[in-house]
């Protein structure tokens, strides 16, 4: 019997639980509140110990800001046989462990899991999947990444089915960085739309954005191909094709002159890319990687320049890399 | 649980060879494929080496294989494989060569032989013992010694130290003995055995031979099995996970762990057999005030930047005069060599306590067996899983290398001097800096200030448990540190490295300064610009 535990009662966690149920898994969802939209066979628990006993594989779908606290709590109930897979977009700042750098560094979610739990068999989910489509059972494609082939096996077995296809990679760090950076580019996509940038130029910004994201992430140890595939460019295309992603809506509001606070209030939800963008700009500068688009998003968020100024700045940025 | 029967090593060696071959044969799925691969690699290698006889032998094997691909041929193929595996296992196991032993014991300088092989002390006359001990006292051991002593009773200890010099293994062996820790077996490059000087003491260290020229799968299998079986049988082992000596002088920043990974295999296999042999990895650093081969290594590093390195067959360690000169120099110094034993770890990078229990980073106890079970709770060998565990262990070992690096006066002064050089040539790259031929004289005051600054940074790092300082750096004034370093550096190397003059301090060899400052580069204290490995 396939057994899967899911942590996170948000829309994404519920969508993953629904998909796993559809794929024939016995699913236990950890959530602090009841859900009307869950398939009746999906059980809910508020007990992490019970969750850890349900099966060896646990999917995490919580905001990146909660992951450390959650992992520390969950870690009390885990051991080396557990498989932890997260579908969390984001990088977590923490004091640098590198004595030659005294500021913060950006840790991946799996690095946080390594610090906070005794588990080792980690994986991540990403790719062009959209929460609403997955929840509705529409055909979807995901990317799973892990250094452990057995983890990828577990993910496939528990999630893949008639409507879910899963591609795999061993570039765990690459997929984690790609998911995080694509959320920043999502703001850029919305921004371009809001600023009335023509479709051709918007496409150019998108693909240049993917390339520069790859350059930035390579400095962190990622592989370029991850960015050019489903987990990078594929993910961004999904964001461009519709307005559902909150990052896109945020970018659009910013371009139309809204302040960041108003835009966030209007959206009614947390956007992790807001805090991440300036950190990525700083990371790129420290590693001497040219990142004009990501840096521009950071400036846009900080409200330092108007939309036309930012577009003008991008058009005049030095050309780096191949076409 | 067996108690590190190193003293039975030589007795067990022949039986071990047989056991290794048996396991390799038992686990071979396709003997023809394995033999084909061996023949292909060996014919190519031996042709280049001009060994026609061996080429002919392998050609014969390759021709025979053609007729053995069907099922009926499997028996004959396994027979052939057994012959080859046996030969390889014998080669790894090595032969005791009396002539080498005779030569080495007659012609080694007295002080040096004691240095290289402390066990010999009792056989020597008192005057020589005195000399030897004076030198031995200069090797300072520190770290988790009491804990490791206990763990050595509970399971097999696998030491994974940093690697700077061919003296590392004898120095490490000495440090083990002086710390009351049981001796170890270890694999040494076969090329080192052609050097009578090194071969002499390596045999006595329980060394087996690794032939780095052999790249085919069968050899790797035999070697790994040999190493795993040693650990399974409780022989404490030593591996230099950096692979080769650090060319740059820097602390290893990339570890493959390679053969050390057999520690995990040994743990899994014994657990499968129901008599789990716990395996404890001990990161360690071997730190020198002076490195025997510094000049050759840094030259090699500069020349070979970015290209595949060759195996150095001939360097300072083959020259008796350099060894004695180093020995003489080391005796004059307070703490000329420091071996630091780090935090013991399980094969999954968890810290272990005095009783061998594993703890995660949040201090929770964790059962190491839980890492090696599959979804059905069965203990398995899973090569890709286990390779990843070993990679992750390598990362933890490297964190400990940084913490356990012992900063010495030569490192500190080289760091300060190199910083001043760079200030003079702010736009120069690595090569421009080290190729500088005219001598730079820096004002004495500037150098002292820079040394003080470096000391302050080091003290701060030590406070955060990010490095360890030798007593000659921690409690000393900058002037004392400079004096120590100057005395050490001048007189051993082929020429003076830096010299105090009336108008200031002359920096005479930026290359050697680079080498010594590199030790502190990964800590962010010394210049980073020249570090890759």
mmCIF file of C-alpha atoms in Angstrom, chain A:
data_model
loop_
_atom_site.group_PDB
_atom_site.id
_atom_site.type_symbol
_atom_site.label_atom_id
_atom_site.label_comp_id
_atom_site.label_asym_id
_atom_site.label_seq_id
_atom_site.Cartn_x
_atom_site.Cartn_y
_atom_site.Cartn_z
ATOM 1 C CA UNK A 1 0.000 0.000 0.000
ATOM 2 C CA UNK A 2 1.324 3.413 -0.945
ATOM 3 C CA UNK A 3 1.420 5.762 2.018
ATOM 4 C CA UNK A 4 2.024 9.478 1.906
ATOM 5 C CA UNK A 5 1.935 12.192 4.535
ATOM 6 C CA UNK A 6 1.498 15.844 3.570
ATOM 7 C CA UNK A 7 2.263 18.818 5.798
ATOM 8 C CA UNK A 8 0.488 22.081 5.024
ATOM 9 C CA UNK A 9 -3.171 22.972 4.858
ATOM 10 C CA UNK A 10 -2.793 25.728 2.268
ATOM 11 C CA UNK A 11 -4.045 25.449 -1.298
ATOM 12 C CA UNK A 12 -0.782 23.821 -2.474
ATOM 13 C CA UNK A 13 -0.730 21.214 0.292
ATOM 14 C CA UNK A 14 -4.352 20.321 -0.362
ATOM 15 C CA UNK A 15 -3.698 20.085 -4.113
ATOM 16 C CA UNK A 16 -0.759 17.718 -3.509
ATOM 17 C CA UNK A 17 -2.834 15.597 -1.120
ATOM 18 C CA UNK A 18 -5.613 15.436 -3.689
ATOM 19 C CA UNK A 19 -3.239 14.418 -6.462
ATOM 20 C CA UNK A 20 -1.644 11.723 -4.286
ATOM 21 C CA UNK A 21 -5.048 10.368 -3.403
ATOM 22 C CA UNK A 22 -5.945 10.268 -7.089
ATOM 23 C CA UNK A 23 -2.733 8.335 -7.716
ATOM 24 C CA UNK A 24 -3.843 5.681 -5.265
ATOM 25 C CA UNK A 25 -1.945 6.670 -2.139
ATOM 26 C CA UNK A 26 -3.288 6.484 1.337
ATOM 27 C CA UNK A 27 -2.865 10.129 2.336
ATOM 28 C CA UNK A 28 -2.651 11.731 5.754
ATOM 29 C CA UNK A 29 -2.710 15.536 5.819
ATOM 30 C CA UNK A 30 -1.272 17.554 8.677
ATOM 31 C CA UNK A 31 -3.281 20.724 9.025
ATOM 32 C CA UNK A 32 -4.548 22.738 11.938
ATOM 33 C CA UNK A 33 -7.948 23.379 10.376
ATOM 34 C CA UNK A 34 -10.616 21.275 8.673
ATOM 35 C CA UNK A 35 -10.911 21.366 4.878
ATOM 36 C CA UNK A 36 -14.229 21.087 3.060
ATOM 37 C CA UNK A 37 -12.535 20.569 -0.272
ATOM 38 C CA UNK A 38 -10.578 17.429 0.644
ATOM 39 C CA UNK A 39 -11.501 14.040 -0.793
ATOM 40 C CA UNK A 40 -13.193 12.178 2.031
ATOM 41 C CA UNK A 41 -10.582 9.401 2.009
ATOM 42 C CA UNK A 42 -7.822 11.872 2.891
ATOM 43 C CA UNK A 43 -7.499 11.923 6.628
ATOM 44 C CA UNK A 44 -6.397 14.914 8.596
ATOM 45 C CA UNK A 45 -4.256 15.029 11.715
ATOM 46 C CA UNK A 46 -2.831 17.671 14.017
ATOM 47 C CA UNK A 47 -0.304 15.260 15.463
ATOM 48 C CA UNK A 48 3.169 15.236 13.921
ATOM 49 C CA UNK A 49 4.046 11.945 15.609
ATOM 50 C CA UNK A 50 1.118 10.275 13.898
ATOM 51 C CA UNK A 51 2.184 11.869 10.634
ATOM 52 C CA UNK A 52 5.702 10.446 10.952
ATOM 53 C CA UNK A 53 4.280 6.994 11.639
ATOM 54 C CA UNK A 54 1.936 7.066 8.644
ATOM 55 C CA UNK A 55 4.670 6.179 6.183
ATOM 56 C CA UNK A 56 8.237 6.920 5.344
ATOM 57 C CA UNK A 57 7.491 9.665 2.813
ATOM 58 C CA UNK A 58 6.432 13.134 3.920
ATOM 59 C CA UNK A 59 5.656 16.043 1.574
ATOM 60 C CA UNK A 60 6.141 19.532 2.962
ATOM 61 C CA UNK A 61 4.017 22.380 1.602
ATOM 62 C CA UNK A 62 4.366 25.261 4.047
ATOM 63 C CA UNK A 63 5.678 28.818 3.525
ATOM 64 C CA UNK A 64 9.480 28.999 3.541
ATOM 65 C CA UNK A 65 9.322 31.279 6.550
ATOM 66 C CA UNK A 66 7.773 28.454 8.594
ATOM 67 C CA UNK A 67 9.950 25.646 7.406
ATOM 68 C CA UNK A 68 12.658 25.840 10.052
ATOM 69 C CA UNK A 69 10.247 25.856 12.957
ATOM 70 C CA UNK A 70 8.171 23.071 11.460
ATOM 71 C CA UNK A 71 11.197 20.928 10.626
ATOM 72 C CA UNK A 72 12.534 21.284 14.145
ATOM 73 C CA UNK A 73 9.220 20.098 15.567
ATOM 74 C CA UNK A 74 8.810 17.326 13.019
ATOM 75 C CA UNK A 75 12.437 16.261 13.486
ATOM 76 C CA UNK A 76 11.616 14.926 16.971
ATOM 77 C CA UNK A 77 9.598 12.189 15.297
ATOM 78 C CA UNK A 78 11.893 11.300 12.398
ATOM 79 C CA UNK A 79 14.883 9.053 11.847
ATOM 80 C CA UNK A 80 17.155 8.109 8.968
ATOM 81 C CA UNK A 81 14.580 6.029 7.109
ATOM 82 C CA UNK A 82 12.210 8.927 6.410
ATOM 83 C CA UNK A 83 11.973 10.550 3.005
ATOM 84 C CA UNK A 84 11.309 14.297 3.131
ATOM 85 C CA UNK A 85 10.200 16.010 -0.056
ATOM 86 C CA UNK A 86 9.258 19.672 -0.142
ATOM 87 C CA UNK A 87 7.354 21.717 -2.648
ATOM 88 C CA UNK A 88 8.419 25.031 -1.174
ATOM 89 C CA UNK A 89 9.513 28.004 -3.253
ATOM 90 C CA UNK A 90 12.126 30.046 -1.504
ATOM 91 C CA UNK A 91 15.576 30.345 -0.041
ATOM 92 C CA UNK A 92 16.111 30.991 3.618
ATOM 93 C CA UNK A 93 18.622 33.554 4.865
ATOM 94 C CA UNK A 94 20.807 32.356 7.694
ATOM 95 C CA UNK A 95 24.093 33.457 9.221
ATOM 96 C CA UNK A 96 26.898 32.304 6.958
ATOM 97 C CA UNK A 97 28.754 29.135 7.915
ATOM 98 C CA UNK A 98 31.629 30.272 5.727
ATOM 99 C CA UNK A 99 34.127 32.079 7.967
ATOM 100 C CA UNK A 100 35.249 34.204 5.022
ATOM 101 C CA UNK A 101 31.791 35.766 4.678
ATOM 102 C CA UNK A 102 30.230 37.433 7.670
ATOM 103 C CA UNK A 103 26.820 38.360 6.328
ATOM 104 C CA UNK A 104 23.824 36.156 5.688
ATOM 105 C CA UNK A 105 23.858 33.420 3.124
ATOM 106 C CA UNK A 106 20.907 31.911 1.298
ATOM 107 C CA UNK A 107 20.168 28.359 2.338
ATOM 108 C CA UNK A 108 17.987 26.015 0.333
ATOM 109 C CA UNK A 109 15.010 24.422 2.023
ATOM 110 C CA UNK A 110 16.730 21.042 1.949
ATOM 111 C CA UNK A 111 19.740 22.557 3.733
ATOM 112 C CA UNK A 112 17.375 23.736 6.482
ATOM 113 C CA UNK A 113 15.873 20.247 6.689
ATOM 114 C CA UNK A 114 19.408 18.862 7.047
ATOM 115 C CA UNK A 115 20.081 21.214 9.945
ATOM 116 C CA UNK A 116 16.828 20.634 11.756
ATOM 117 C CA UNK A 117 16.097 16.926 11.301
ATOM 118 C CA UNK A 118 17.975 13.628 11.521
ATOM 119 C CA UNK A 119 16.700 12.674 8.018
ATOM 120 C CA UNK A 120 18.934 12.656 4.926
ATOM 121 C CA UNK A 121 16.821 11.384 2.076
ATOM 122 C CA UNK A 122 15.545 14.723 0.808
ATOM 123 C CA UNK A 123 13.867 15.799 -2.385
ATOM 124 C CA UNK A 124 12.089 18.811 -3.903
ATOM 125 C CA UNK A 125 9.153 19.384 -6.233
ATOM 126 C CA UNK A 126 8.897 22.131 -8.815
ATOM 127 C CA UNK A 127 8.119 22.765 -12.452
ATOM 128 C CA UNK A 128 5.235 24.274 -14.424
ATOM 129 C CA UNK A 129 2.482 22.776 -12.275
ATOM 130 C CA UNK A 130 -0.242 25.202 -11.189
ATOM 131 C CA UNK A 131 -1.995 24.697 -7.868
ATOM 132 C CA UNK A 132 -5.551 25.125 -9.180
ATOM 133 C CA UNK A 133 -5.021 22.793 -12.120
ATOM 134 C CA UNK A 134 -3.489 20.100 -9.937
ATOM 135 C CA UNK A 135 -6.329 20.386 -7.429
ATOM 136 C CA UNK A 136 -8.918 20.037 -10.209
ATOM 137 C CA UNK A 137 -7.207 16.952 -11.528
ATOM 138 C CA UNK A 138 -6.232 18.602 -14.823
ATOM 139 C CA UNK A 139 -3.211 17.010 -16.527
ATOM 140 C CA UNK A 140 -0.072 18.454 -14.924
ATOM 141 C CA UNK A 141 3.680 18.099 -15.139
ATOM 142 C CA UNK A 142 6.057 18.326 -12.187
ATOM 143 C CA UNK A 143 9.781 18.063 -11.662
ATOM 144 C CA UNK A 144 11.192 16.097 -8.739
ATOM 145 C CA UNK A 145 14.809 16.464 -7.684
ATOM 146 C CA UNK A 146 16.910 14.410 -5.307
ATOM 147 C CA UNK A 147 20.410 12.992 -4.902
ATOM 148 C CA UNK A 148 18.761 9.732 -3.900
ATOM 149 C CA UNK A 149 17.152 7.711 -6.712
ATOM 150 C CA UNK A 150 14.917 5.971 -4.169
ATOM 151 C CA UNK A 151 13.430 9.355 -3.216
ATOM 152 C CA UNK A 152 12.500 10.020 -6.844
ATOM 153 C CA UNK A 153 10.982 6.538 -6.932
ATOM 154 C CA UNK A 154 8.863 7.364 -3.867
ATOM 155 C CA UNK A 155 7.651 10.624 -5.406
ATOM 156 C CA UNK A 156 6.714 8.920 -8.647
ATOM 157 C CA UNK A 157 4.920 6.130 -6.915
ATOM 158 C CA UNK A 158 2.890 8.404 -4.706
ATOM 159 C CA UNK A 159 2.053 11.217 -7.094
ATOM 160 C CA UNK A 160 2.364 10.111 -10.699
ATOM 161 C CA UNK A 161 -0.738 8.842 -12.393
ATOM 162 C CA UNK A 162 -3.037 9.323 -15.334
ATOM 163 C CA UNK A 163 -3.030 13.102 -14.905
ATOM 164 C CA UNK A 164 0.350 13.762 -13.315
ATOM 165 C CA UNK A 165 3.658 13.274 -15.086
ATOM 166 C CA UNK A 166 6.871 13.599 -13.119
ATOM 167 C CA UNK A 167 10.255 14.338 -14.623
ATOM 168 C CA UNK A 168 13.290 13.834 -12.421
ATOM 169 C CA UNK A 169 16.740 15.332 -11.895
ATOM 170 C CA UNK A 170 19.583 14.921 -9.430
ATOM 171 C CA UNK A 171 20.193 18.684 -9.377
ATOM 172 C CA UNK A 172 18.371 19.281 -6.108
ATOM 173 C CA UNK A 173 19.992 22.608 -5.377
ATOM 174 C CA UNK A 174 19.357 23.718 -8.976
ATOM 175 C CA UNK A 175 15.643 23.009 -8.787
ATOM 176 C CA UNK A 176 15.354 24.755 -5.422
ATOM 177 C CA UNK A 177 17.114 27.845 -6.719
ATOM 178 C CA UNK A 178 15.127 27.745 -9.966
ATOM 179 C CA UNK A 179 11.797 27.659 -8.146
ATOM 180 C CA UNK A 180 12.861 30.579 -5.973
ATOM 181 C CA UNK A 181 14.259 32.695 -8.806
ATOM 182 C CA UNK A 182 11.292 32.027 -11.101
ATOM 183 C CA UNK A 183 9.049 33.553 -8.461
ATOM 184 C CA UNK A 184 11.097 36.755 -8.731
ATOM 185 C CA UNK A 185 10.860 36.638 -12.508
ATOM 186 C CA UNK A 186 7.112 36.186 -12.034
ATOM 187 C CA UNK A 187 7.097 39.699 -10.579
ATOM 188 C CA UNK A 188 9.053 40.884 -13.618
ATOM 189 C CA UNK A 189 6.485 39.294 -15.946
ATOM 190 C CA UNK A 190 3.643 41.073 -14.185
ATOM 191 C CA UNK A 191 5.633 44.268 -14.095
ATOM 192 C CA UNK A 192 6.247 44.168 -17.845
ATOM 193 C CA UNK A 193 2.575 43.525 -18.433
ATOM 194 C CA UNK A 194 1.545 46.373 -16.152
ATOM 195 C CA UNK A 195 4.028 48.752 -17.765
ATOM 196 C CA UNK A 196 2.577 47.947 -21.164
ATOM 197 C CA UNK A 197 5.747 46.379 -22.505
ATOM 198 C CA UNK A 198 5.048 44.808 -25.917
ATOM 199 C CA UNK A 199 4.856 41.020 -26.143
ATOM 200 C CA UNK A 200 8.110 40.630 -28.056
ATOM 201 C CA UNK A 201 10.126 42.574 -25.543
ATOM 202 C CA UNK A 202 8.389 40.864 -22.603
ATOM 203 C CA UNK A 203 9.421 37.487 -24.059
ATOM 204 C CA UNK A 204 12.955 38.708 -24.457
ATOM 205 C CA UNK A 205 13.046 39.808 -20.814
ATOM 206 C CA UNK A 206 11.692 36.418 -19.774
ATOM 207 C CA UNK A 207 14.298 34.320 -21.527
ATOM 208 C CA UNK A 208 17.120 36.690 -20.599
ATOM 209 C CA UNK A 209 15.827 36.478 -17.045
ATOM 210 C CA UNK A 210 16.081 32.703 -17.119
ATOM 211 C CA UNK A 211 19.626 32.866 -18.434
ATOM 212 C CA UNK A 212 20.770 35.317 -15.818
ATOM 213 C CA UNK A 213 19.019 33.324 -13.092
ATOM 214 C CA UNK A 214 21.018 30.315 -14.240
ATOM 215 C CA UNK A 215 24.250 32.326 -14.031
ATOM 216 C CA UNK A 216 23.423 33.461 -10.523
ATOM 217 C CA UNK A 217 22.491 29.965 -9.382
ATOM 218 C CA UNK A 218 25.590 28.418 -10.930
ATOM 219 C CA UNK A 219 27.552 30.545 -8.460
ATOM 220 C CA UNK A 220 25.638 28.712 -5.751
ATOM 221 C CA UNK A 221 26.375 25.303 -7.292
ATOM 222 C CA UNK A 222 23.378 24.728 -9.576
ATOM 223 C CA UNK A 223 23.445 23.248 -13.079
ATOM 224 C CA UNK A 224 22.431 25.420 -16.010
ATOM 225 C CA UNK A 225 20.282 22.790 -17.704
ATOM 226 C CA UNK A 226 17.877 22.787 -14.758
ATOM 227 C CA UNK A 227 17.048 26.411 -15.528
ATOM 228 C CA UNK A 228 16.553 25.845 -19.228
ATOM 229 C CA UNK A 229 14.183 22.938 -18.574
ATOM 230 C CA UNK A 230 10.831 22.391 -16.865
ATOM 231 C CA UNK A 231 11.968 23.521 -13.426
ATOM 232 C CA UNK A 232 13.145 26.901 -14.712
ATOM 233 C CA UNK A 233 11.873 28.165 -18.002
ATOM 234 C CA UNK A 234 8.929 25.747 -17.893
ATOM 235 C CA UNK A 235 7.891 27.136 -14.548
ATOM 236 C CA UNK A 236 8.158 30.719 -15.811
ATOM 237 C CA UNK A 237 6.091 29.960 -18.938
ATOM 238 C CA UNK A 238 3.342 28.675 -16.678
ATOM 239 C CA UNK A 239 3.471 31.940 -14.749
ATOM 240 C CA UNK A 240 3.349 33.982 -17.980
ATOM 241 C CA UNK A 241 0.404 32.104 -19.400
ATOM 242 C CA UNK A 242 -2.070 33.233 -16.781
ATOM 243 C CA UNK A 243 -2.636 35.785 -14.092
ATOM 244 C CA UNK A 244 -3.209 33.413 -11.231
ATOM 245 C CA UNK A 245 0.253 33.538 -9.708
ATOM 246 C CA UNK A 246 0.347 36.183 -6.997
ATOM 247 C CA UNK A 247 3.841 37.287 -8.025
ATOM 248 C CA UNK A 248 2.543 38.234 -11.469
ATOM 249 C CA UNK A 249 -0.302 40.231 -9.976
ATOM 250 C CA UNK A 250 2.043 41.964 -7.608
ATOM 251 C CA UNK A 251 4.352 43.000 -10.455
ATOM 252 C CA UNK A 252 1.418 44.355 -12.412
ATOM 253 C CA UNK A 253 0.225 46.456 -9.484
ATOM 254 C CA UNK A 254 3.730 47.820 -8.884
ATOM 255 C CA UNK A 255 4.089 48.842 -12.540
ATOM 256 C CA UNK A 256 0.848 50.766 -12.279
ATOM 257 C CA UNK A 257 2.332 52.813 -9.478
ATOM 258 C CA UNK A 258 0.976 51.031 -6.392
ATOM 259 C CA UNK A 259 3.238 51.020 -3.353
ATOM 260 C CA UNK A 260 4.506 47.642 -2.256
ATOM 261 C CA UNK A 261 2.444 47.760 0.945
ATOM 262 C CA UNK A 262 -0.776 48.577 -0.900
ATOM 263 C CA UNK A 263 -0.118 45.914 -3.519
ATOM 264 C CA UNK A 264 0.432 43.265 -0.872
ATOM 265 C CA UNK A 265 -2.645 44.344 1.059
ATOM 266 C CA UNK A 266 -4.689 44.162 -2.128
ATOM 267 C CA UNK A 267 -3.453 40.606 -2.805
ATOM 268 C CA UNK A 268 -4.173 39.519 0.744
ATOM 269 C CA UNK A 269 -1.289 37.076 0.937
ATOM 270 C CA UNK A 270 2.413 36.876 1.663
ATOM 271 C CA UNK A 271 4.781 37.018 -1.297
ATOM 272 C CA UNK A 272 8.130 35.550 -0.365
ATOM 273 C CA UNK A 273 9.824 36.844 -3.490
ATOM 274 C CA UNK A 274 9.555 40.379 -2.109
ATOM 275 C CA UNK A 275 12.155 39.765 0.549
ATOM 276 C CA UNK A 276 14.141 37.410 -1.604
ATOM 277 C CA UNK A 277 14.686 39.772 -4.565
ATOM 278 C CA UNK A 278 17.026 42.234 -2.793
ATOM 279 C CA UNK A 279 18.952 39.314 -1.279
ATOM 280 C CA UNK A 280 19.429 37.778 -4.697
ATOM 281 C CA UNK A 281 20.598 41.116 -6.099
ATOM 282 C CA UNK A 282 23.124 41.309 -3.281
ATOM 283 C CA UNK A 283 24.209 37.695 -3.831
ATOM 284 C CA UNK A 284 24.761 38.344 -7.544
ATOM 285 C CA UNK A 285 26.799 41.474 -6.807
ATOM 286 C CA UNK A 286 28.949 39.630 -4.264
ATOM 287 C CA UNK A 287 29.646 36.832 -6.714
ATOM 288 C CA UNK A 288 30.252 39.304 -9.548
ATOM 289 C CA UNK A 289 27.472 37.892 -11.720
ATOM 290 C CA UNK A 290 25.660 40.344 -13.995
ATOM 291 C CA UNK A 291 21.965 40.154 -13.085
ATOM 292 C CA UNK A 292 20.247 43.265 -14.520
ATOM 293 C CA UNK A 293 16.710 41.848 -14.558
ATOM 294 C CA UNK A 294 16.723 40.382 -11.052
ATOM 295 C CA UNK A 295 18.341 43.556 -9.777
ATOM 296 C CA UNK A 296 15.720 45.653 -11.538
ATOM 297 C CA UNK A 297 12.950 43.692 -9.842
ATOM 298 C CA UNK A 298 14.617 44.386 -6.508
ATOM 299 C CA UNK A 299 14.709 48.111 -7.325
ATOM 300 C CA UNK A 300 11.105 48.029 -8.470
ATOM 301 C CA UNK A 301 10.086 46.447 -5.176
ATOM 302 C CA UNK A 302 11.992 49.007 -3.196
ATOM 303 C CA UNK A 303 10.202 51.691 -5.192
ATOM 304 C CA UNK A 304 13.426 53.374 -6.192
ATOM 305 C CA UNK A 305 12.501 53.912 -9.829
ATOM 306 C CA UNK A 306 9.348 54.287 -11.902
ATOM 307 C CA UNK A 307 8.253 51.676 -14.428
ATOM 308 C CA UNK A 308 9.464 53.562 -17.549
ATOM 309 C CA UNK A 309 12.794 54.248 -15.848
ATOM 310 C CA UNK A 310 13.268 50.574 -15.080
ATOM 311 C CA UNK A 311 12.429 49.465 -18.621
ATOM 312 C CA UNK A 312 14.789 52.107 -19.968
ATOM 313 C CA UNK A 313 17.501 50.849 -17.642
ATOM 314 C CA UNK A 314 17.100 47.290 -18.866
ATOM 315 C CA UNK A 315 17.196 48.362 -22.500
ATOM 316 C CA UNK A 316 20.514 50.075 -21.940
ATOM 317 C CA UNK A 317 22.142 47.416 -19.744
ATOM 318 C CA UNK A 318 25.406 46.026 -21.162
ATOM 319 C CA UNK A 319 24.851 42.896 -23.243
ATOM 320 C CA UNK A 320 26.374 39.868 -21.615
ATOM 321 C CA UNK A 321 26.332 36.204 -22.558
ATOM 322 C CA UNK A 322 25.198 34.531 -25.762
ATOM 323 C CA UNK A 323 21.858 35.231 -27.424
#
